[in-house]
mmCIF file of C-alpha atoms and ligand atoms in Angstrom:
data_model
loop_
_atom_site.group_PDB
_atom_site.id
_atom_site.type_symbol
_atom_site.label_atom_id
_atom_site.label_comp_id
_atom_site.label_asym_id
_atom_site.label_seq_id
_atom_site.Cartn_x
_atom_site.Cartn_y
_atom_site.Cartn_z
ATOM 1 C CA UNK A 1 9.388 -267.292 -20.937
ATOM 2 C CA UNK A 2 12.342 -269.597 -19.894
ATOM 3 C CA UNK A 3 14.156 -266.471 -18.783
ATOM 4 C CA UNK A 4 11.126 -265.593 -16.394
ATOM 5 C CA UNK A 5 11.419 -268.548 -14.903
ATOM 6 C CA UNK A 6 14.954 -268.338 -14.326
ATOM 7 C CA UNK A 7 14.902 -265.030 -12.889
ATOM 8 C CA UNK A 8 12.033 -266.240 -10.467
ATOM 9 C CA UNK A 9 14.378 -269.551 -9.406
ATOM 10 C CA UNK A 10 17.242 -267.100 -8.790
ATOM 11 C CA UNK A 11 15.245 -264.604 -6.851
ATOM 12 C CA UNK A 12 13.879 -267.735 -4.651
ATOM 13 C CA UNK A 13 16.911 -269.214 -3.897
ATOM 14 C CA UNK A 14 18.398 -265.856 -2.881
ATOM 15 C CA UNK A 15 15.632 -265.252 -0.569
ATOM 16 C CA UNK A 16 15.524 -269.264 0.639
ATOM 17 C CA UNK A 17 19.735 -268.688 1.272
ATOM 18 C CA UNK A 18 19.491 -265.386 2.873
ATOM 19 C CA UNK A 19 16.497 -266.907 5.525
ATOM 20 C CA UNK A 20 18.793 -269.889 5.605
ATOM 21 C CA UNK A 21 22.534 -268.135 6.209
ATOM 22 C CA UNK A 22 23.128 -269.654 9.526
ATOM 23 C CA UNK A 23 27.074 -270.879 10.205
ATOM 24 C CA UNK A 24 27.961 -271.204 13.429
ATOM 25 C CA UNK A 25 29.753 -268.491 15.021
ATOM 26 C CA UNK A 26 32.775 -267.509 17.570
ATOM 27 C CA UNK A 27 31.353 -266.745 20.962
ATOM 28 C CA UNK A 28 31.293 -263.091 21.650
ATOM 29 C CA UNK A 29 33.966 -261.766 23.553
ATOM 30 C CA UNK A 30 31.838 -260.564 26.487
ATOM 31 C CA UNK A 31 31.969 -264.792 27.619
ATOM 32 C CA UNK A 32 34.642 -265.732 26.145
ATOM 33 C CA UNK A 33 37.696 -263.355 26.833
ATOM 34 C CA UNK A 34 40.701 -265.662 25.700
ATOM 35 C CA UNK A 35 38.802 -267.452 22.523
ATOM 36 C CA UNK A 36 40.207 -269.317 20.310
ATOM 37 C CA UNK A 37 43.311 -270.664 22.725
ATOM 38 C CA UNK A 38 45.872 -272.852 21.491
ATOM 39 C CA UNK A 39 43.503 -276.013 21.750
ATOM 40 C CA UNK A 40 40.367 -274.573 21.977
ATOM 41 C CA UNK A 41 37.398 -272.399 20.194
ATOM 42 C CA UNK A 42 34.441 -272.019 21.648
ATOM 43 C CA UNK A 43 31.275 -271.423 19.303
ATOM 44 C CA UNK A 44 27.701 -269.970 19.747
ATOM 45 C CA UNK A 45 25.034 -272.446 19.801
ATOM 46 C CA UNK A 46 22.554 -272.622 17.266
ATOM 47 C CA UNK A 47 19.639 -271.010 18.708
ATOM 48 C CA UNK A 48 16.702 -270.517 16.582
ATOM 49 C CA UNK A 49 18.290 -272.546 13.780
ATOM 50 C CA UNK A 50 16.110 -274.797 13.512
ATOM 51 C CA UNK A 51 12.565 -274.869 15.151
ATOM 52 C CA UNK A 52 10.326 -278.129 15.749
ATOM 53 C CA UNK A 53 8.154 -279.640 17.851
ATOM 54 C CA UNK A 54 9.717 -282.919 17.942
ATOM 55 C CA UNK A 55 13.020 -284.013 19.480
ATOM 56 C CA UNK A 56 15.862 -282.930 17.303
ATOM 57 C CA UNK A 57 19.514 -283.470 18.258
ATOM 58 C CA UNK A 58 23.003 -281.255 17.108
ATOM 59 C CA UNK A 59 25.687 -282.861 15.771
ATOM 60 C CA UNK A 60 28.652 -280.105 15.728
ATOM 61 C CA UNK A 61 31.262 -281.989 12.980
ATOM 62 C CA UNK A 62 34.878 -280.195 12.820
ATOM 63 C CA UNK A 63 37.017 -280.582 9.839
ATOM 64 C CA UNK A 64 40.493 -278.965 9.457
ATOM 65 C CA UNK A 65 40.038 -276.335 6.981
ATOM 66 C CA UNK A 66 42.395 -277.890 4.173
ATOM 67 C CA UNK A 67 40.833 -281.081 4.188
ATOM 68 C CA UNK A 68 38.974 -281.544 1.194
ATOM 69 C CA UNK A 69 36.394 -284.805 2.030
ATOM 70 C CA UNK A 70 33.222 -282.812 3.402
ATOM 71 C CA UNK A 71 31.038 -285.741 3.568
ATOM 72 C CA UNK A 72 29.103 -285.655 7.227
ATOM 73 C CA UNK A 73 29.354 -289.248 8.458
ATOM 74 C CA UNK A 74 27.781 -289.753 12.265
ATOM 75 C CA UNK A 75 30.331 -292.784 13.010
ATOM 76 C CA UNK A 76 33.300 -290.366 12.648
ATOM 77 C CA UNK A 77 34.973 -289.538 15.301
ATOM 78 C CA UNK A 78 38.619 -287.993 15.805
ATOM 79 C CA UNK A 79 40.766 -290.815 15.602
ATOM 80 C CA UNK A 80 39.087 -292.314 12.558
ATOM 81 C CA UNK A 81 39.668 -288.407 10.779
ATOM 82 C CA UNK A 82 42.906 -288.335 11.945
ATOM 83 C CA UNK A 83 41.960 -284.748 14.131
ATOM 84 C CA UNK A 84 39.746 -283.859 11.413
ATOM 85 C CA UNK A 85 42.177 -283.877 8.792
ATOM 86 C CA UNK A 86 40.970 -286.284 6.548
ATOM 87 C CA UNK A 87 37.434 -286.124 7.163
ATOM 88 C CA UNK A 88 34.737 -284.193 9.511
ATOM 89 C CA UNK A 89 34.547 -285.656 12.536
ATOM 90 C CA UNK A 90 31.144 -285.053 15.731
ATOM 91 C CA UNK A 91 33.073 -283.296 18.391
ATOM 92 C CA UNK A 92 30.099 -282.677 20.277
ATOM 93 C CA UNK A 93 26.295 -283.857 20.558
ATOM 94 C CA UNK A 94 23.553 -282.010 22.629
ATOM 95 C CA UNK A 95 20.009 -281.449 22.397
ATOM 96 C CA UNK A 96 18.508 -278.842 19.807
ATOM 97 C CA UNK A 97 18.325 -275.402 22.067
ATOM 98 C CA UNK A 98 15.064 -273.504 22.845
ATOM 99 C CA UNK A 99 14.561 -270.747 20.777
ATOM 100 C CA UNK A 100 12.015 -268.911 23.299
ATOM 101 C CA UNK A 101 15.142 -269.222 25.573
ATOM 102 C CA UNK A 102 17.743 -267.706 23.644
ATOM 103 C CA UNK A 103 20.117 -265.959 26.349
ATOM 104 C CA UNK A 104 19.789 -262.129 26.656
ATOM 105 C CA UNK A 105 22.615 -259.825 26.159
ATOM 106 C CA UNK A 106 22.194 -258.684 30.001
ATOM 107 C CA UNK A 107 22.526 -262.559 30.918
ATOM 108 C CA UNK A 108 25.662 -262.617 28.472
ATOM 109 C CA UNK A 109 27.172 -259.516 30.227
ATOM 110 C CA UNK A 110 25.829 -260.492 34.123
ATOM 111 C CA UNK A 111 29.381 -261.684 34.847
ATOM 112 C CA UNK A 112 27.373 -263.765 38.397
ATOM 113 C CA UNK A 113 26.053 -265.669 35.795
ATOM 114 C CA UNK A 114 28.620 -266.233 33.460
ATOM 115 C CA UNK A 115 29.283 -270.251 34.286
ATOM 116 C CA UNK A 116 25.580 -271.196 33.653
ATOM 117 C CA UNK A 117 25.128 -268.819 30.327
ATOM 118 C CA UNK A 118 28.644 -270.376 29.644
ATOM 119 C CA UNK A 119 27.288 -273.803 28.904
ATOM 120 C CA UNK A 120 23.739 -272.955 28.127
ATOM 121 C CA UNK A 121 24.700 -270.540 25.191
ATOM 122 C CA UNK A 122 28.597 -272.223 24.101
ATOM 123 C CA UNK A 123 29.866 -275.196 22.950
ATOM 124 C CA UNK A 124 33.922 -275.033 23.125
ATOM 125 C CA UNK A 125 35.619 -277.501 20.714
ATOM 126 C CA UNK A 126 38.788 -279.427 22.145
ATOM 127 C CA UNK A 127 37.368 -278.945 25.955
ATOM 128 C CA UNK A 128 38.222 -282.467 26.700
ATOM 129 C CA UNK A 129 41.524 -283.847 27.873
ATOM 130 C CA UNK A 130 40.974 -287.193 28.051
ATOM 131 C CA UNK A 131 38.244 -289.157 25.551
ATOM 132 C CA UNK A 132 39.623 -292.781 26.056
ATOM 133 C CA UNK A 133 36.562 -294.579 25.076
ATOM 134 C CA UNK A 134 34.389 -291.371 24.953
ATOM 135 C CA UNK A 135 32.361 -290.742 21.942
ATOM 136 C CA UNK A 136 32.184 -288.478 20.759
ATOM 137 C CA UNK A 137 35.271 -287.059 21.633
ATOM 138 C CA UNK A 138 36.262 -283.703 21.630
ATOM 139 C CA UNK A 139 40.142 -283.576 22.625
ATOM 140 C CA UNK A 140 42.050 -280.550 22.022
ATOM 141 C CA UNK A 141 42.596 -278.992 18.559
ATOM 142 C CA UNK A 142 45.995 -278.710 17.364
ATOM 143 C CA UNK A 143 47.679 -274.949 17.708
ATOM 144 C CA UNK A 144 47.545 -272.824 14.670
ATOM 145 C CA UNK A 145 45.412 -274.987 12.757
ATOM 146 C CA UNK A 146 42.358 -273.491 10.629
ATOM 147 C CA UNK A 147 39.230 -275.608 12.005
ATOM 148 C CA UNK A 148 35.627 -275.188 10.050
ATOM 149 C CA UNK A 149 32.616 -276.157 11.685
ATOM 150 C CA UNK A 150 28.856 -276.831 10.610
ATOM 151 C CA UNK A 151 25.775 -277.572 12.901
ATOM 152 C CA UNK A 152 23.377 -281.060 11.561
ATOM 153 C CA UNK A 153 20.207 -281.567 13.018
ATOM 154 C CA UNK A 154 18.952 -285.226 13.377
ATOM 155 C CA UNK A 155 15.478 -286.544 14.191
ATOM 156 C CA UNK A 156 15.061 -289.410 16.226
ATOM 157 C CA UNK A 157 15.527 -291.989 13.399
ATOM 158 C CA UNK A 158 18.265 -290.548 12.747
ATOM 159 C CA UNK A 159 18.458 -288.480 9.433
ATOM 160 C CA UNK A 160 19.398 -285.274 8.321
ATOM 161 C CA UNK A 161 16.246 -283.181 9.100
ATOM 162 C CA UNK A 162 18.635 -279.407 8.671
ATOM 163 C CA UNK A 163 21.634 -278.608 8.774
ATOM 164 C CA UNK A 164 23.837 -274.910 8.660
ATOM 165 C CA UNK A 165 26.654 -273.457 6.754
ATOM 166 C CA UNK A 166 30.252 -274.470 6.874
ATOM 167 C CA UNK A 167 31.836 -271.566 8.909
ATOM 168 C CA UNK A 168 34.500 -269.680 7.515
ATOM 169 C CA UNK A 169 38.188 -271.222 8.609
ATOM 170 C CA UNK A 170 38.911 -270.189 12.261
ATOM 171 C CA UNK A 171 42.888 -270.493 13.600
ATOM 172 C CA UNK A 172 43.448 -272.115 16.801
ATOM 173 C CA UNK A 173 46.179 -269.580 18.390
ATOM 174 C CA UNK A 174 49.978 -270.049 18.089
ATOM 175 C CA UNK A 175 51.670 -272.093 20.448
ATOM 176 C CA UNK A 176 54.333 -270.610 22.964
ATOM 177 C CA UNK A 177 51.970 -267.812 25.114
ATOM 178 C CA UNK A 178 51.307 -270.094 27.594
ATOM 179 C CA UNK A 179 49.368 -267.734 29.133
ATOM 180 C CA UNK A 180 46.322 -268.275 26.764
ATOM 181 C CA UNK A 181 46.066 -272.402 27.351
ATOM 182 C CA UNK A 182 43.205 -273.362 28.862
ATOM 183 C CA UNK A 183 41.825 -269.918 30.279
ATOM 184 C CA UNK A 184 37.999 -269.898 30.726
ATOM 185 C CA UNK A 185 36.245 -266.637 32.009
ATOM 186 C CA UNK A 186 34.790 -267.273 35.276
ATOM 187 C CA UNK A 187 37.657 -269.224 36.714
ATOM 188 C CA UNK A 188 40.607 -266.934 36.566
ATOM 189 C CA UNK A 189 39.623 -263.602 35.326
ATOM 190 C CA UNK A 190 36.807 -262.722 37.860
ATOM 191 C CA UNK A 191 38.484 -264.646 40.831
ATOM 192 C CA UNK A 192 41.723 -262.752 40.486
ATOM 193 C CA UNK A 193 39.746 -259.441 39.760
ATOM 194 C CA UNK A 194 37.964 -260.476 43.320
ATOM 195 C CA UNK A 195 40.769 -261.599 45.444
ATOM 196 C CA UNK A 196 43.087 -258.126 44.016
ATOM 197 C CA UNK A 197 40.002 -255.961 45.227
ATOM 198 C CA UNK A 198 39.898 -258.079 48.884
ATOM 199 C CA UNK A 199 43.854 -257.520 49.122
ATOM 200 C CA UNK A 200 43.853 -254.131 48.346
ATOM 201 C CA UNK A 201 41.411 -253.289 50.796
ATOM 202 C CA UNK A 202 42.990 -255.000 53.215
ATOM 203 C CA UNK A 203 46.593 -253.243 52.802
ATOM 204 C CA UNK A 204 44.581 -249.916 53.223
ATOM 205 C CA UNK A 205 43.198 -251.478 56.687
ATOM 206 C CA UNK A 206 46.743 -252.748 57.601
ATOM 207 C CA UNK A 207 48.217 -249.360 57.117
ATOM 208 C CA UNK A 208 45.904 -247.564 58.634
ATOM 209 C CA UNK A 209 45.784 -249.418 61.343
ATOM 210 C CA UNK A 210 49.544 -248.642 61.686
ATOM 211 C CA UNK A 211 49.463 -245.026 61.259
ATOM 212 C CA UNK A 212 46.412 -245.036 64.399
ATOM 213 C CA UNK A 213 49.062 -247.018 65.878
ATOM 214 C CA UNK A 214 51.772 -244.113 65.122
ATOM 215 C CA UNK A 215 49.803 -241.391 66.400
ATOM 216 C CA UNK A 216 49.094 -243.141 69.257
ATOM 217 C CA UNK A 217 52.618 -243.727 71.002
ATOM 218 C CA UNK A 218 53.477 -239.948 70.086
ATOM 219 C CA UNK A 219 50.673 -239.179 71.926
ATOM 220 C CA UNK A 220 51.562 -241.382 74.923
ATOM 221 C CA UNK A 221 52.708 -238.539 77.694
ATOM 222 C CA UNK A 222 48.646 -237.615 78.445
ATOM 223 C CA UNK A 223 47.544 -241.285 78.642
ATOM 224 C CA UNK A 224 50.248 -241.888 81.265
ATOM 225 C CA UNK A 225 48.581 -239.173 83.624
ATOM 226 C CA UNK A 226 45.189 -240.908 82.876
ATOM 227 C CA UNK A 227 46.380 -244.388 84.166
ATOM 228 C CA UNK A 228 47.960 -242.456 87.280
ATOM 229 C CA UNK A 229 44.667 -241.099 87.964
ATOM 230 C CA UNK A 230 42.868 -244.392 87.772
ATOM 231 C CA UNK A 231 45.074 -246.466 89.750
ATOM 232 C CA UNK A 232 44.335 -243.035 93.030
ATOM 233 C CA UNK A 233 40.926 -243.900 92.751
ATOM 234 C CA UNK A 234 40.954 -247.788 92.805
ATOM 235 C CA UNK A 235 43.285 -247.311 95.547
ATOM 236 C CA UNK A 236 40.355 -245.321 97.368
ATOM 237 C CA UNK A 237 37.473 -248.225 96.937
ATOM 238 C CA UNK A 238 39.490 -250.959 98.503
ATOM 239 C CA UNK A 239 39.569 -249.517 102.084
ATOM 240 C CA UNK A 240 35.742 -249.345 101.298
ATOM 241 C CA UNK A 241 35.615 -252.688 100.281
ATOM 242 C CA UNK A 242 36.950 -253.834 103.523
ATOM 243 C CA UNK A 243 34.896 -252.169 105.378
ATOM 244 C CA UNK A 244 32.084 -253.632 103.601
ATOM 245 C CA UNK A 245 33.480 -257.044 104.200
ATOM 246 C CA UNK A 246 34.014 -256.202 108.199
ATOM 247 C CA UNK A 247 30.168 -255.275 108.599
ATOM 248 C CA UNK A 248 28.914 -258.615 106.624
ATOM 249 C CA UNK A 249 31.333 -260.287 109.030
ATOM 250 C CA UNK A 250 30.441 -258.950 111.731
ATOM 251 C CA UNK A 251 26.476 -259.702 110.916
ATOM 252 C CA UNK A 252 27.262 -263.277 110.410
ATOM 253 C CA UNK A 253 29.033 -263.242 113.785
ATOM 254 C CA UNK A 254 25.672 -262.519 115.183
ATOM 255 C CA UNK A 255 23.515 -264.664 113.439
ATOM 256 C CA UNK A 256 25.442 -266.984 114.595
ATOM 257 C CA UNK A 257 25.229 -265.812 118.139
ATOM 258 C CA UNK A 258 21.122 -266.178 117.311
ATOM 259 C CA UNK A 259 21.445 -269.747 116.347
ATOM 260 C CA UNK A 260 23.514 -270.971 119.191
ATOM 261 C CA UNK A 261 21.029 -269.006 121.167
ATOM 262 C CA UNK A 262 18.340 -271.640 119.373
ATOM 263 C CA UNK A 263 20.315 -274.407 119.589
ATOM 264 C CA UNK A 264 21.084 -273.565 123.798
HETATM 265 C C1 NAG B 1 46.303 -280.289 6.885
HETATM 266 O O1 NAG B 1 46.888 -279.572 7.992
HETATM 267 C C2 NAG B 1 47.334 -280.396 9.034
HETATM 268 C C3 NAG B 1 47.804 -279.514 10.161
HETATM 269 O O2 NAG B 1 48.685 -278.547 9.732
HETATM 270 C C4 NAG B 1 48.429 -281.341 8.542
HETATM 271 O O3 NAG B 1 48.847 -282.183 9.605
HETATM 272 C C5 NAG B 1 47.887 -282.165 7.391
HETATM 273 O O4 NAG B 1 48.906 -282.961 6.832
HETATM 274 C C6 NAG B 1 47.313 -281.273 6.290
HETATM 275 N N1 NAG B 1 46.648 -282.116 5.312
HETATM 276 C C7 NAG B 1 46.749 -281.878 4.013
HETATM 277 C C8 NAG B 1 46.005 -282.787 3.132
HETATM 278 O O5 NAG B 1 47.416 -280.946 3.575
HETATM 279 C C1 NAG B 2 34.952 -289.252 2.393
HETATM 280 O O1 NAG B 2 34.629 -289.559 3.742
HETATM 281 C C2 NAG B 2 33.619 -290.527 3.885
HETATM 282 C C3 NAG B 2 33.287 -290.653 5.356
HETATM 283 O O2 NAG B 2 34.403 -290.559 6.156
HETATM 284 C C4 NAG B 2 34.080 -291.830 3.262
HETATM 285 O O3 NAG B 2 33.055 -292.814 3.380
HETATM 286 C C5 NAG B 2 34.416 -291.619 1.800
HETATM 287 O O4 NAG B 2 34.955 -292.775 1.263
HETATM 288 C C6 NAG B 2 35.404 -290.477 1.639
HETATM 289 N N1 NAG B 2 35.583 -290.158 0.222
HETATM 290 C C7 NAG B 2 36.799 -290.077 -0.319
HETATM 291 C C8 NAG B 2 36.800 -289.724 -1.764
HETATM 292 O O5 NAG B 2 37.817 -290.264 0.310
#
């Protein structure tokens, strides 16, 4: 009988921790092309967690990986922890997101788009520079440090109404590529892919533009004749002109004559 029940406690709690199994999670590579970076790692955020009516806020705590005092305390912050390293410390707080709008994976890979999905569907850890009386503050990791992370969700009161997994250790990179510090998609990838394209196009105008202007002077003998031609006839319209001008003048002349006829 007492076996029973133990099998049907096991086979519950395997069931309640496979509906349950949510860590929180790199961001996928489509958004985030340089992730983790020396300071940073950016991580999914938790939609469809946890689902409620009411207001519920995320706590994201980071801990280094070989600390070994878990204990989620709300007034820690990354000075207190030491970076994390004694404690976990809240790196960042937002409001639980809306499960009926979870981004799509065509609004993950619509690169127009990529700054808003950016900060609806990431959170990046170490994104700030400067926290001086910011809480809570999330400066910049430390390079090739293993970071773990876990998502708490707080009521209004506040307490502990769910909270995820601790995600497996994730490295911040290795200082000295320079290169990888502080790239975020959106900024540099797609404006340099942009500007390259422009300039490119351009060069091809510029040269051909010179080659038309190549052909061109070789071809310069029969454009001479042209020119000739054109100046013969202009020559022939100004004798016309004047002749023009002669007539008008000479029907002014008599109008004239008419009104100092009136006026005699
Ligand atoms: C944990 O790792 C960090 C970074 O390497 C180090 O500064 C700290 O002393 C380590 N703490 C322990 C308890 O080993
Ligand atoms: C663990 O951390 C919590 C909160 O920072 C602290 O209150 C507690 O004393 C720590 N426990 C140990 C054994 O250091």
């Amino acid at each position: 009988m007492g076996g029973f029940q133990y099998l049907l406690l096991f086979a519950w709690l395997l069931q309640k921790n496979l509906a349950v199994a949510v860590v929180p999670l790199l961001a996928s590579s489509n958004i985030c092309k340089f992730n983790p970076t020396q300071t940073t790692i950016a991580l999914e955020k938790p939609y469809c967690f946890y689902v409620s009516p009411n207001a519920v806020t995320v706590y994201l705590y980071v801990v280094m990986n070989n600390a070994t005092n878990l204990t989620l305390d709300q007034t820690n912050t990354l000075t207190s922890t030491e970076g994390g390293s004694k404690a976990p410390y809240v790196a960042a707080m937002f409001s639980n997101p809306n499960c009926m709008d979870t981004p799509t994976i065509s609004q993950i890979y619509d690169f127009s788009q990529v700054q808003t999905t950016l900060n609806k569907y990431v959170v990046r850890v170490g994104n700030d520079e400067n926290c001086f009386n910011v809480n809570p503050c999330n400066k910049a990791l430390k390079s090739n440090v293993a970071y773990r992370f876990i998502y708490v969700f707080y009521n209004s009161t506040p307490a502990i109404v769910f909270q995820s997994e601790w995600s497996p250790p994730i490295y911040t990179k290795q200082g000295k590529d320079s290169g990888s510090i502080d790239t975020w998609p959106g900024r540099r990838s797609g404006g340099m892919i942009v500007l390259t394209s422009i300039l490119s196009v351009l060069t091809f105008f510029v040269l051909a533009g010179l080659v038309a202007a190549i052909i061109t002077s070789i071809m310069a003998p029969s454009t001479n004749t042209e020119t000739r031609r054109h100046e013969t006839r202009t020559s022939h319209t100004v004798p016309q002109k004047t002749d023009e001008v002669a007539e008008y003048a000479t029907a002014s002349s008599i109008s004239e004559r008419y009104s100092s006829n009136l006026q005699a």
